[in-house]
Amino acid sequence: MSKANSSSTDTGARTEETAAGNAYEDTAAEREQERVDTAAGERLSTAPREERPETESESESGTGVPAMGVVGWVRWFWRQLTSMRVALILLFLLSLGAIPGSLIPQTSVDDLKVQNFKDQHTTLSPIYEKFQLFDVYSSVWFSAIYILLFVSLIGCIVPRTGQFVGQLRSRPPGAPKRLTRLPAYTTWRTEAEPEAVREAALGVLGKRRFRAHPVGDAVAAEKGYLREAGNLIFHIALIVMLVAFAAGQLFKSEGGKLVVEGDGFANTLTQYDDFKSGSLYDSDSLAPFSFVLDDFVGTYEESGPQRGTPRTFEARVKYTEGADGPERKSVIRVNEPLVVDGTKVYLIAHGYAPVVTVRDGKGKVVSRNSVPLLPIDNNITSTGAIKVMDGYRDKNGVKTQLGFKAFFVPTFAGHGKGQMFSQFPGAEFPVLALSAYRGSLGVDSGLPQNVYQLDTSKMKEFKDKDGELLKKMLRPGEKLDLADGEGSITFEGIEEWASFQISQQPGNGWALGGAIAAIAGLAGSLFIQRRRVWVRAVRGADGVTVVEMAGLGRSESAKLPEELGDLAAALITTAPVAPEKTDAPEKPGAPGPSDDATNEAGSRPVHPAEAPAEGAEK
């Protein structure tokens, strides 16, 4: 028998063996599918089910189902809580729960806005209070979601970390019996020794950062462990962010201070206009520092459609770190805070403070102050109150208190040009409107008061010559004379004020690091593919080494065949394709086998896309 006939016979035998194996597998698959379809049909069928005999324990319990018991229920609950599905649901609920915290004013952020909201929405406010929507992030329901998500992530990470460590310590498994069944496959014949081919394969795979080792007649290699590492990093980063958020809420401190040009602030509790802190915060941990507002600079667009838009918004300060530290200068801008010993000083608002001088009937100066007023629009139209609590006596020498309602516009359009509202945020034509009262300001009652509002319930109006409320619009340098020679109030000029938020958030750095790590871990888990490669080199019956390479990815990827082709091209430099052997012709001129014919293993590397299907004839 010729060598070609022998090769054909061997190929046919292997084809029959392959077909038989496929038939066995197809039959097993059909039986498994039939079992699944039967079970599914029983679940979907409306026909009565065949009753099975009850066990003695089921008959005694009378339920027909074994009782799970307390331990069984606990295990079931733990499995549900630590499942990925429940973790995603909790993460979604946490995001959903944060929405009202962004839309509804929060007590921890601004008490005044919360109170104004309650005054304007008398129907909704009791409902919001019942569901703790004014304190979302410290509410019972938000904390419950937060804690459950924390426990779920830990319960999910711990076992997966153990499994991942076990995978790192283990070696890639040996090569399957039939490499041709893998999705990426190539083969060729070479005259190199099988041991040399396997040694070369170890070198090639090692250079490509595969973990490779010889197993029998093949080399097994694996790559892409960082995919699972990225997944674990993502989940651990979420835990770090949750811990940082919790630490920030428990140990944070936050307060506000309004400072007029020339005045200062020292970081002590008594200096704050308002102060809030976490439940575990210690007031002794306030960073010792102070600063003085030298100047506030605000410039605005003078013309065009963007007239009035801020162009410069900065506070120039001098600050001192510690009790006797050196004085330094700094400029605080929006989103550019002053950082002192872990405490950040943010610039959040600014406005005007008219300078007024109050005199009694004898011309004696009772008070001279810069009175901050609150803006009510983008052009810094401002309102407030001027209160004289001490030092004033009426014409009879009786001590009394004075109060003035103030309305200020930095740029007045002029009389007969609409209502008194500012036309521009810059102080181009400042006007101060005052109305005067006398009596008790109510500051001695012990009840807290809003410094920007005047309580006239225990006060009397100053009257003008027409018997109406005494009021007047003043330009800088002008004064309002009180009735009956009771004194006067003079508008001296204006200064600017800036409002600062002084905050200490110990978990911000951890939260930022966790967010960056979460993004990096998520990118790794999405773009890194876990794959395995096997290289088998065995000596054929004719003494020529047959090389097979195959790859398998954890998930489908179009890059796997391309990568396998690159590995095969690198390996061919050490194990080149063997030249085709031909038989001598029976007589001169008789053609032999074609130079382009291939043998059973293929005399050239077969691209993975060209790999023959299982059971196909060659």
Coordinates of C-alpha atoms in Angstrom, one line a residue:
M1 CA 0.0 0.0 0.0
S2 CA 1.3 3.4 -0.9
K3 CA 2.0 6.1 1.7
A4 CA -0.9 8.2 0.3
N5 CA -3.3 5.3 0.7
S6 CA -2.1 4.7 4.2
S7 CA -2.7 8.3 5.1
S8 CA -6.2 8.2 3.5
T9 CA -7.0 5.1 5.5
D10 CA -5.8 6.6 8.8
T11 CA -7.8 9.8 8.1
G12 CA -11.0 7.8 7.4
A13 CA -10.6 5.8 10.6
R14 CA -10.2 9.0 12.6
T15 CA -13.1 10.5 10.9
E16 CA -15.3 7.6 11.8
E17 CA -14.1 7.7 15.4
T18 CA -14.8 11.4 15.5
A19 CA -18.2 11.0 14.1
A20 CA -18.9 8.2 16.6
G21 CA -17.8 10.4 19.4
N22 CA -20.0 13.3 18.1
A23 CA -22.9 10.9 17.8
Y24 CA -22.4 9.9 21.4
E25 CA -22.3 13.4 22.6
D26 CA -25.3 14.4 20.5
T27 CA -27.3 11.5 22.0
A28 CA -26.3 12.5 25.5
A29 CA -27.2 16.1 24.7
E30 CA -30.5 15.1 23.4
R31 CA -31.2 13.1 26.5
E32 CA -30.3 16.0 28.7
Q33 CA -32.4 18.4 26.7
E34 CA -35.3 15.9 26.8
R35 CA -35.0 15.8 30.6
V36 CA -35.0 19.6 30.9
D37 CA -38.0 19.9 28.5
T38 CA -39.9 17.3 30.6
A39 CA -39.2 19.2 33.8
A40 CA -40.2 22.5 32.2
G41 CA -43.3 20.9 30.8
E42 CA -44.3 19.6 34.3
R43 CA -43.9 23.1 35.7
L44 CA -45.9 24.7 33.0
S45 CA -48.6 21.9 32.6
T46 CA -52.0 22.3 34.1
A47 CA -52.5 18.6 34.4
P48 CA -52.6 17.2 38.0
R49 CA -49.1 16.1 39.2
E50 CA -48.4 12.6 40.2
E51 CA -48.3 12.5 44.0
R52 CA -45.2 11.0 45.6
P53 CA -45.3 9.2 48.9
E54 CA -44.7 11.4 51.9
T55 CA -41.9 10.7 54.2
E56 CA -42.5 10.1 57.9
S57 CA -41.1 13.5 58.9
E58 CA -43.2 15.3 56.3
S59 CA -46.4 13.4 57.4
E60 CA -45.8 14.4 61.0
S61 CA -45.3 18.0 60.2
G62 CA -48.4 18.0 57.9
T63 CA -46.8 20.4 55.4
G64 CA -45.4 18.0 52.8
V65 CA -42.2 20.2 52.7
P66 CA -39.3 19.8 55.1
A67 CA -39.1 22.8 57.5
M68 CA -36.0 25.0 57.0
G69 CA -35.6 26.0 60.6
V70 CA -34.0 29.1 62.0
V71 CA -30.5 28.3 60.7
G72 CA -31.9 27.5 57.3
W73 CA -33.7 30.8 57.1
V74 CA -30.6 32.7 58.3
R75 CA -28.5 31.0 55.6
W76 CA -31.1 31.7 52.9
F77 CA -31.3 35.4 54.0
W78 CA -27.4 35.6 53.9
R79 CA -27.2 34.1 50.5
Q80 CA -29.8 36.6 49.2
L81 CA -28.1 39.6 50.8
T82 CA -24.7 38.7 49.5
S83 CA -25.8 38.0 46.0
M84 CA -24.8 40.4 43.2
R85 CA -28.5 41.0 42.3
V86 CA -29.3 42.4 45.8
A87 CA -26.1 44.4 45.9
L88 CA -27.1 46.2 42.7
I89 CA -30.6 46.7 44.0
L90 CA -29.3 48.3 47.1
L91 CA -26.9 50.5 45.2
F92 CA -29.8 51.6 43.0
L93 CA -31.9 52.4 46.1
L94 CA -29.0 54.4 47.6
S95 CA -28.8 56.5 44.5
L96 CA -32.5 56.9 44.4
G97 CA -32.6 57.9 48.1
A98 CA -30.1 60.6 47.4
I99 CA -32.4 62.4 45.0
P100 CA -34.6 64.1 47.6
G101 CA -31.4 65.1 49.4
S102 CA -30.5 67.1 46.3
L103 CA -33.9 68.5 45.6
I104 CA -35.3 69.3 49.1
P105 CA -33.5 71.8 51.4
Q106 CA -31.5 69.9 54.1
T107 CA -31.2 71.0 57.7
S108 CA -27.6 70.0 57.7
V109 CA -26.9 72.5 54.9
D110 CA -29.1 75.5 55.4
D111 CA -31.6 75.9 58.2
L112 CA -32.9 79.1 56.8
K113 CA -33.9 77.5 53.5
V114 CA -35.6 74.7 55.3
Q115 CA -37.6 77.1 57.4
N116 CA -38.6 79.1 54.3
F117 CA -39.7 75.9 52.6
K118 CA -41.8 75.0 55.6
D119 CA -43.4 78.4 55.6
Q120 CA -44.2 78.2 51.9
H121 CA -45.4 74.6 51.9
T122 CA -47.5 74.1 54.9
T123 CA -49.2 70.9 53.5
L124 CA -46.0 69.1 52.3
S125 CA -43.8 70.0 55.2
P126 CA -45.4 67.6 57.8
I127 CA -45.2 64.8 55.3
Y128 CA -41.6 65.5 54.6
E129 CA -40.8 65.7 58.3
K130 CA -42.5 62.3 58.9
F131 CA -40.3 60.7 56.2
Q132 CA -37.2 62.6 57.4
L133 CA -36.8 64.2 53.9
F134 CA -35.2 67.3 55.5
D135 CA -32.5 65.1 57.0
V136 CA -32.1 62.5 54.2
Y137 CA -28.5 61.4 54.9
S138 CA -29.0 60.9 58.6
S139 CA -32.5 59.3 58.3
V140 CA -33.3 55.8 59.4
W141 CA -34.3 54.5 56.0
F142 CA -31.2 55.9 54.3
S143 CA -28.9 54.5 57.0
A144 CA -30.6 51.1 56.7
I145 CA -29.9 51.0 52.9
Y146 CA -26.4 52.2 53.5
I147 CA -25.6 49.5 56.2
L148 CA -27.2 46.7 54.1
L149 CA -25.2 47.6 51.1
F150 CA -22.0 47.7 53.2
V151 CA -22.7 44.2 54.6
S152 CA -23.7 42.9 51.2
L153 CA -20.4 44.1 49.6
I154 CA -18.3 42.6 52.3
G155 CA -20.2 39.3 52.1
C156 CA -19.7 39.2 48.4
I157 CA -16.0 40.2 48.4
V158 CA -14.6 37.9 51.1
P159 CA -15.4 34.5 49.4
R160 CA -14.5 35.9 45.9
T161 CA -11.1 37.1 47.3
G162 CA -10.5 33.6 48.6
Q163 CA -11.3 32.1 45.3
F164 CA -9.1 34.5 43.5
V165 CA -6.1 33.9 45.8
G166 CA -6.6 30.1 45.1
Q167 CA -6.6 30.8 41.4
L168 CA -3.3 32.8 41.7
R169 CA -1.7 30.0 43.7
S170 CA -2.8 27.2 41.3
R171 CA -1.4 26.5 37.8
P172 CA -3.3 26.5 34.5
P173 CA -4.9 23.2 33.8
G174 CA -3.5 20.7 31.3
A175 CA -4.4 20.7 27.6
P176 CA -7.8 19.1 26.6
K177 CA -7.6 15.9 24.6
R178 CA -9.0 17.4 21.5
L179 CA -7.7 20.9 20.9
T180 CA -9.5 21.1 17.6
R181 CA -12.8 21.7 19.5
L182 CA -11.6 25.0 20.9
P183 CA -12.8 28.2 19.2
A184 CA -9.2 29.3 18.2
Y185 CA -6.9 26.6 16.8
T186 CA -3.9 26.3 14.5
T187 CA -1.5 23.4 13.6
W188 CA 1.6 22.6 11.6
R189 CA 4.4 20.1 11.2
T190 CA 8.1 20.8 12.0
E191 CA 11.4 18.9 12.1
A192 CA 12.2 20.4 15.5
E193 CA 12.2 18.1 18.4
P194 CA 9.0 18.1 20.6
E195 CA 11.0 19.0 23.7
A196 CA 12.6 21.9 21.9
V197 CA 9.2 23.1 20.6
R198 CA 7.7 23.0 24.2
E199 CA 10.8 24.8 25.5
A200 CA 10.4 27.5 22.9
A201 CA 6.7 27.8 23.6
L202 CA 7.5 28.4 27.3
G203 CA 9.8 31.3 26.3
V204 CA 7.4 32.8 23.8
L205 CA 4.4 32.7 26.3
G206 CA 6.6 34.0 29.1
K207 CA 7.6 37.0 27.0
R208 CA 3.9 37.7 26.4
R209 CA 3.3 37.7 30.2
F210 CA 1.5 34.4 30.3
R211 CA 1.8 32.1 33.3
A212 CA 3.0 28.9 31.6
H213 CA 4.2 25.5 32.6
P214 CA 4.6 22.1 30.9
V215 CA 2.0 19.5 31.5
G216 CA 2.7 16.1 29.8
D217 CA 3.2 16.6 26.1
A218 CA 1.9 20.2 26.1
V219 CA 2.4 23.6 27.6
A220 CA -0.5 25.2 29.4
A221 CA -0.6 29.0 29.8
E222 CA -3.1 31.5 31.2
K223 CA -3.3 35.3 31.1
G224 CA -5.8 38.0 32.2
Y225 CA -5.9 37.5 36.0
L226 CA -6.2 41.3 36.4
R227 CA -9.7 41.1 35.2
E228 CA -10.9 39.5 38.4
A229 CA -8.4 41.7 40.3
G230 CA -10.1 44.8 38.8
N231 CA -13.5 43.4 39.8
L232 CA -12.4 43.0 43.4
I233 CA -10.7 46.4 43.4
F234 CA -14.0 47.9 42.2
H235 CA -15.9 46.4 45.0
I236 CA -13.3 47.1 47.7
A237 CA -13.2 50.7 46.4
L238 CA -17.0 50.9 46.9
I239 CA -16.5 49.8 50.5
V240 CA -13.7 52.5 51.0
M241 CA -16.1 55.1 49.6
L242 CA -18.9 54.0 52.0
V243 CA -16.5 54.1 55.0
A244 CA -15.2 57.5 54.0
F245 CA -18.7 58.8 53.6
A246 CA -19.6 57.5 57.0
A247 CA -16.5 58.9 58.6
G248 CA -17.1 62.2 57.0
Q249 CA -20.7 62.3 58.4
L250 CA -19.6 61.3 61.9
F251 CA -16.5 63.4 62.3
K252 CA -17.2 66.4 60.1
S253 CA -17.5 70.0 61.2
E254 CA -19.0 72.8 59.1
G255 CA -19.8 76.4 59.9
G256 CA -20.5 79.7 58.3
K257 CA -19.1 83.2 59.0
L258 CA -19.9 86.6 57.4
V259 CA -16.9 88.9 57.5
V260 CA -17.0 92.6 56.6
E261 CA -13.9 94.2 55.0
G262 CA -11.4 94.9 57.8
D263 CA -12.9 92.4 60.2
G264 CA -11.5 89.0 61.0
F265 CA -12.3 85.5 62.2
A266 CA -10.7 83.1 64.7
N267 CA -11.5 79.4 64.4
T268 CA -13.4 79.0 67.7
L269 CA -17.0 78.0 68.3
T270 CA -18.0 81.4 69.6
Q271 CA -16.9 83.0 66.3
Y272 CA -19.3 81.1 64.0
D273 CA -22.6 82.4 62.8
D274 CA -23.8 78.8 62.5
F275 CA -22.0 75.6 63.3
K276 CA -22.9 71.9 62.7
S277 CA -20.8 68.8 63.3
G278 CA -21.1 65.0 63.3
S279 CA -22.2 63.0 66.3
L280 CA -18.6 61.9 67.1
Y281 CA -16.9 65.2 66.4
D282 CA -14.8 66.8 69.3
S283 CA -14.8 70.6 69.3
D284 CA -11.3 70.5 70.8
S285 CA -10.1 69.3 67.4
L286 CA -10.8 72.6 65.7
A287 CA -7.7 73.7 63.8
P288 CA -6.1 76.8 65.4
F289 CA -6.0 79.6 62.8
S290 CA -7.4 83.0 62.1
F291 CA -7.7 85.4 59.2
V292 CA -8.6 89.0 58.4
L293 CA -10.5 90.0 55.2
D294 CA -8.4 92.8 53.8
D295 CA -10.4 93.4 50.6
F296 CA -13.1 91.8 48.5
V297 CA -12.8 92.3 44.7
G298 CA -15.8 91.8 42.5
T299 CA -16.0 93.0 38.9
Y300 CA -18.8 92.5 36.4
E301 CA -19.4 92.7 32.7
E302 CA -20.2 96.3 31.9
S303 CA -22.2 95.9 28.7
G304 CA -23.6 93.5 26.2
P305 CA -26.0 90.6 26.7
Q306 CA -23.9 89.4 29.6
R307 CA -24.0 92.7 31.5
G308 CA -23.8 92.1 35.2
T309 CA -22.1 88.7 34.9
P310 CA -19.3 88.3 37.5
R311 CA -15.8 88.4 36.1
T312 CA -13.7 88.6 39.3
F313 CA -14.9 87.1 42.6
E314 CA -12.1 86.9 45.2
A315 CA -11.4 87.6 48.8
R316 CA -7.9 88.8 49.8
V317 CA -7.1 87.7 53.3
K318 CA -4.2 87.6 55.8
Y319 CA -4.1 84.4 57.8
T320 CA -2.2 83.0 60.7
E321 CA -1.7 79.4 61.5
G322 CA -1.6 78.5 65.1
A323 CA -1.5 80.9 68.1
D324 CA 1.7 82.7 67.1
G325 CA 2.4 81.6 63.6
P326 CA 3.7 84.0 60.9
E327 CA 1.2 86.1 59.0
R328 CA 0.7 85.0 55.4
K329 CA -1.4 86.5 52.5
S330 CA -3.7 84.5 50.3
V331 CA -6.6 84.9 47.9
I332 CA -9.7 82.8 48.2
R333 CA -11.7 82.3 45.1
V334 CA -14.7 80.2 44.1
N335 CA -13.7 76.5 44.2
E336 CA -10.2 77.6 45.4
P337 CA -10.4 77.5 49.1
L338 CA -7.8 78.4 51.7
V339 CA -6.5 75.2 53.3
V340 CA -5.1 75.4 56.8
D341 CA -4.2 72.2 58.8
G342 CA -6.8 70.1 57.0
T343 CA -9.6 72.7 57.3
K344 CA -10.9 74.4 54.1
V345 CA -12.2 77.9 54.0
Y346 CA -14.6 78.4 51.0
L347 CA -15.9 81.7 49.6
I348 CA -19.6 81.2 49.1
A349 CA -21.3 84.6 48.9
H350 CA -20.8 88.4 49.1
G351 CA -22.8 91.5 49.4
Y352 CA -22.8 95.1 50.7
A353 CA -22.6 96.6 54.2
P354 CA -23.7 100.3 54.4
V355 CA -21.8 102.3 56.9
V356 CA -24.2 104.3 59.1
T357 CA -23.8 106.7 62.0
V358 CA -26.6 107.2 64.6
R359 CA -26.6 110.3 66.8
D360 CA -29.0 111.3 69.6
G361 CA -30.8 114.6 69.9
K362 CA -27.6 116.3 71.3
G363 CA -25.5 115.2 68.4
K364 CA -23.6 112.6 70.3
V365 CA -22.6 109.6 68.2
V366 CA -24.4 106.6 69.6
S367 CA -23.1 104.0 67.1
R368 CA -21.2 103.8 63.9
N369 CA -21.2 100.4 62.2
S370 CA -21.0 98.6 58.9
V371 CA -24.4 96.7 58.6
P372 CA -24.4 93.7 56.3
L373 CA -27.5 93.4 54.2
L374 CA -28.8 90.2 52.5
P375 CA -29.0 90.1 48.6
I376 CA -32.4 89.2 47.2
D377 CA -31.5 89.1 43.5
N378 CA -28.5 88.7 41.1
N379 CA -28.0 92.5 41.0
I380 CA -27.5 92.5 44.8
T381 CA -30.6 94.4 45.7
S382 CA -30.4 93.9 49.5
T383 CA -32.6 94.1 52.6
G384 CA -31.9 94.0 56.3
A385 CA -32.2 95.8 59.6
I386 CA -30.2 98.4 61.5
K387 CA -30.5 98.0 65.3
V388 CA -29.3 100.3 68.0
M389 CA -29.6 98.4 71.3
D390 CA -27.6 100.5 73.7
G391 CA -26.4 104.0 74.3
Y392 CA -29.4 105.9 72.9
R393 CA -31.6 108.3 75.0
D394 CA -34.6 110.2 73.8
K395 CA -35.1 114.0 74.3
N396 CA -36.3 113.2 77.8
G397 CA -33.1 111.3 78.7
V398 CA -35.0 107.9 78.8
K399 CA -33.0 104.9 77.5
T400 CA -34.7 103.3 74.5
Q401 CA -33.8 101.3 71.4
L402 CA -33.9 102.3 67.8
G403 CA -34.6 100.2 64.7
F404 CA -34.5 100.9 61.0
K405 CA -35.7 98.8 58.1
A406 CA -33.1 99.1 55.4
F407 CA -33.4 98.5 51.6
F408 CA -30.2 99.0 49.6
V409 CA -29.5 99.1 45.8
P410 CA -25.9 99.4 44.6
T411 CA -27.1 100.9 41.2
F412 CA -30.3 102.9 41.4
A413 CA -32.1 103.7 38.1
G414 CA -33.4 107.0 39.4
H415 CA -36.8 108.4 40.4
G416 CA -39.6 107.7 38.0
K417 CA -37.7 104.8 36.4
G418 CA -39.5 101.9 37.9
Q419 CA -39.3 100.4 41.3
M420 CA -36.3 100.7 43.6
F421 CA -34.4 97.7 42.4
S422 CA -30.7 97.5 41.5
Q423 CA -29.9 97.7 37.8
F424 CA -26.3 96.4 38.1
P425 CA -24.4 94.5 40.8
G426 CA -21.6 97.0 41.0
A427 CA -21.9 100.0 43.3
E428 CA -22.3 102.7 40.6
F429 CA -25.2 104.7 42.1
P430 CA -25.8 103.4 45.7
V431 CA -29.0 104.3 47.4
L432 CA -30.1 103.3 51.0
A433 CA -33.9 103.6 51.9
L434 CA -34.6 103.7 55.6
S435 CA -37.8 103.7 57.7
A436 CA -37.4 104.5 61.5
Y437 CA -38.9 102.9 64.7
R438 CA -38.3 103.2 68.4
G439 CA -39.2 101.0 71.4
S440 CA -38.1 97.5 72.4
L441 CA -36.3 95.4 69.9
G442 CA -37.1 92.2 71.8
V443 CA -33.5 91.2 72.2
D444 CA -33.9 91.0 76.0
S445 CA -36.5 88.3 75.9
G446 CA -34.0 85.5 75.6
L447 CA -35.5 84.2 72.3
P448 CA -33.3 84.0 69.2
Q449 CA -33.8 86.6 66.6
N450 CA -32.9 87.0 63.0
V451 CA -30.4 89.8 62.7
Y452 CA -31.6 90.7 59.3
Q453 CA -35.3 91.2 60.3
L454 CA -36.8 93.9 62.5
D455 CA -39.6 92.9 65.0
T456 CA -41.8 96.0 65.3
S457 CA -44.4 94.4 67.5
K458 CA -43.2 96.4 70.6
M459 CA -42.0 99.4 68.7
K460 CA -43.6 102.7 67.5
E461 CA -43.1 104.4 64.2
F462 CA -41.4 107.8 63.9
K463 CA -43.8 110.1 62.1
D464 CA -43.1 112.7 59.5
K465 CA -44.8 116.0 59.2
D466 CA -47.8 114.4 57.5
G467 CA -48.2 111.8 60.2
E468 CA -46.9 109.0 58.1
L469 CA -44.1 106.5 58.8
L470 CA -40.8 108.4 58.6
K471 CA -38.8 107.1 55.7
K472 CA -36.2 108.5 53.3
M473 CA -33.9 107.5 50.4
L474 CA -30.3 108.4 51.1
R475 CA -27.2 108.8 49.0
P476 CA -23.8 108.5 50.6
G477 CA -23.2 111.5 52.9
E478 CA -27.0 112.2 53.4
K479 CA -28.9 111.8 56.6
L480 CA -32.4 111.2 57.9
D481 CA -33.4 113.4 60.8
L482 CA -35.7 111.8 63.4
A483 CA -38.9 113.6 64.4
D484 CA -39.0 116.1 67.3
G485 CA -35.2 116.4 67.4
E486 CA -34.7 112.8 68.5
G487 CA -31.5 112.5 66.6
S488 CA -30.4 111.4 63.1
I489 CA -28.9 108.5 61.1
T490 CA -26.3 109.3 58.4
F491 CA -25.4 107.1 55.4
E492 CA -21.6 107.4 55.4
G493 CA -20.7 105.0 52.6
I494 CA -20.5 101.3 51.8
E495 CA -18.2 98.4 52.4
E496 CA -18.4 94.9 51.1
W497 CA -18.7 91.6 53.0
A498 CA -17.9 88.0 52.1
S499 CA -19.5 84.9 53.5
F500 CA -17.2 81.9 54.2
Q501 CA -17.8 78.3 54.9
I502 CA -15.3 76.6 57.1
S503 CA -15.4 72.9 56.8
Q504 CA -13.4 69.9 58.0
Q505 CA -14.2 66.6 56.2
P506 CA -11.8 63.9 57.3
G507 CA -13.0 61.3 54.7
N508 CA -12.6 63.4 51.5
G509 CA -9.2 62.0 50.6
W510 CA -10.3 58.4 51.1
A511 CA -13.4 59.0 49.1
L512 CA -11.5 60.5 46.2
G513 CA -9.0 57.6 46.3
G514 CA -11.8 55.1 46.4
A515 CA -13.5 56.8 43.4
I516 CA -10.3 56.7 41.4
A517 CA -9.7 53.0 42.3
A518 CA -13.3 52.1 41.5
I519 CA -13.0 53.6 38.0
A520 CA -9.6 51.9 37.4
G521 CA -11.0 48.5 38.7
L522 CA -14.1 48.8 36.6
A523 CA -12.0 49.6 33.5
G524 CA -9.9 46.5 34.2
S525 CA -12.9 44.2 34.7
L526 CA -14.4 45.5 31.4
F527 CA -11.4 45.6 29.1
I528 CA -9.1 42.8 30.3
Q529 CA -9.9 39.3 29.0
R530 CA -9.1 36.1 30.8
R531 CA -7.8 33.5 28.3
R532 CA -5.9 30.2 28.2
V533 CA -3.5 28.9 25.5
W534 CA -2.2 25.4 25.0
V535 CA 0.7 24.3 22.8
R536 CA 1.0 20.5 22.2
A537 CA 4.1 19.1 20.4
V538 CA 4.2 15.3 19.7
R539 CA 6.1 13.2 17.3
G540 CA 4.0 11.8 14.5
A541 CA 4.1 8.3 13.0
D542 CA 6.5 9.4 10.3
G543 CA 8.9 11.0 12.8
V544 CA 7.9 14.6 12.1
T545 CA 6.8 16.7 15.1
V546 CA 3.2 17.8 15.0
V547 CA 2.5 21.2 16.7
E548 CA -1.0 22.2 17.8
M549 CA -2.0 25.5 19.4
A550 CA -5.4 26.4 20.7
G551 CA -6.9 29.2 22.8
L552 CA -10.0 29.6 25.0
G553 CA -11.3 32.9 26.4
R554 CA -13.4 33.4 29.5
S555 CA -15.7 35.4 27.3
E556 CA -16.1 35.7 23.6
S557 CA -13.5 38.0 22.0
A558 CA -12.5 38.6 18.4
K559 CA -8.9 39.3 19.5
L560 CA -8.3 35.7 20.7
P561 CA -7.7 34.2 17.2
E562 CA -5.5 37.2 16.3
E563 CA -3.5 36.8 19.5
L564 CA -3.1 33.0 18.8
G565 CA -1.9 33.8 15.3
D566 CA 0.7 36.1 16.7
L567 CA 1.9 33.5 19.1
A568 CA 2.1 30.9 16.3
A569 CA 4.1 33.3 14.2
A570 CA 6.6 33.8 17.0
L571 CA 6.9 30.1 17.7
I572 CA 7.5 29.3 14.0
T573 CA 10.8 31.1 14.2
T574 CA 12.0 28.3 16.5
A575 CA 9.9 25.4 15.0
P576 CA 9.6 26.2 11.3
V577 CA 7.2 24.4 9.0
A578 CA 8.6 21.1 7.7
P579 CA 9.0 20.8 3.9
E580 CA 6.5 18.6 2.2
K581 CA 7.6 15.0 1.6
T582 CA 6.8 13.5 -1.9
D583 CA 7.0 9.9 -3.2
A584 CA 9.2 9.1 -6.2
P585 CA 7.2 8.7 -9.4
E586 CA 6.6 5.1 -10.7
K587 CA 8.0 6.0 -14.1
P588 CA 9.7 9.0 -15.6
G589 CA 7.4 11.9 -16.2
A590 CA 4.7 10.5 -14.0
P591 CA 3.4 13.1 -11.6
G592 CA 3.8 12.6 -7.9
P593 CA 1.7 14.2 -5.2
S594 CA 1.1 17.9 -5.6
D595 CA 3.6 20.2 -3.9
D596 CA 0.6 22.1 -2.5
A597 CA -1.0 19.1 -0.9
T598 CA -1.2 19.0 2.9
N599 CA -1.0 16.0 5.2
E600 CA -3.3 15.1 8.0
A601 CA -2.0 17.7 10.5
G602 CA -1.4 20.3 7.8
S603 CA 2.0 21.1 6.4
R604 CA 1.5 24.8 7.1
P605 CA 0.2 26.8 10.0
V606 CA -3.6 26.9 9.9
H607 CA -5.1 30.2 10.9
P608 CA -7.6 29.8 13.7
A609 CA -10.4 30.9 11.4
E610 CA -9.4 28.1 9.0
A611 CA -9.5 25.3 11.7
P612 CA -11.6 22.3 10.4
A613 CA -14.9 21.7 12.1
E614 CA -15.3 18.7 14.4
G615 CA -15.9 15.5 12.3
A616 CA -15.4 17.1 9.0
E617 CA -13.5 15.1 6.3
K618 CA -10.1 16.4 5.4

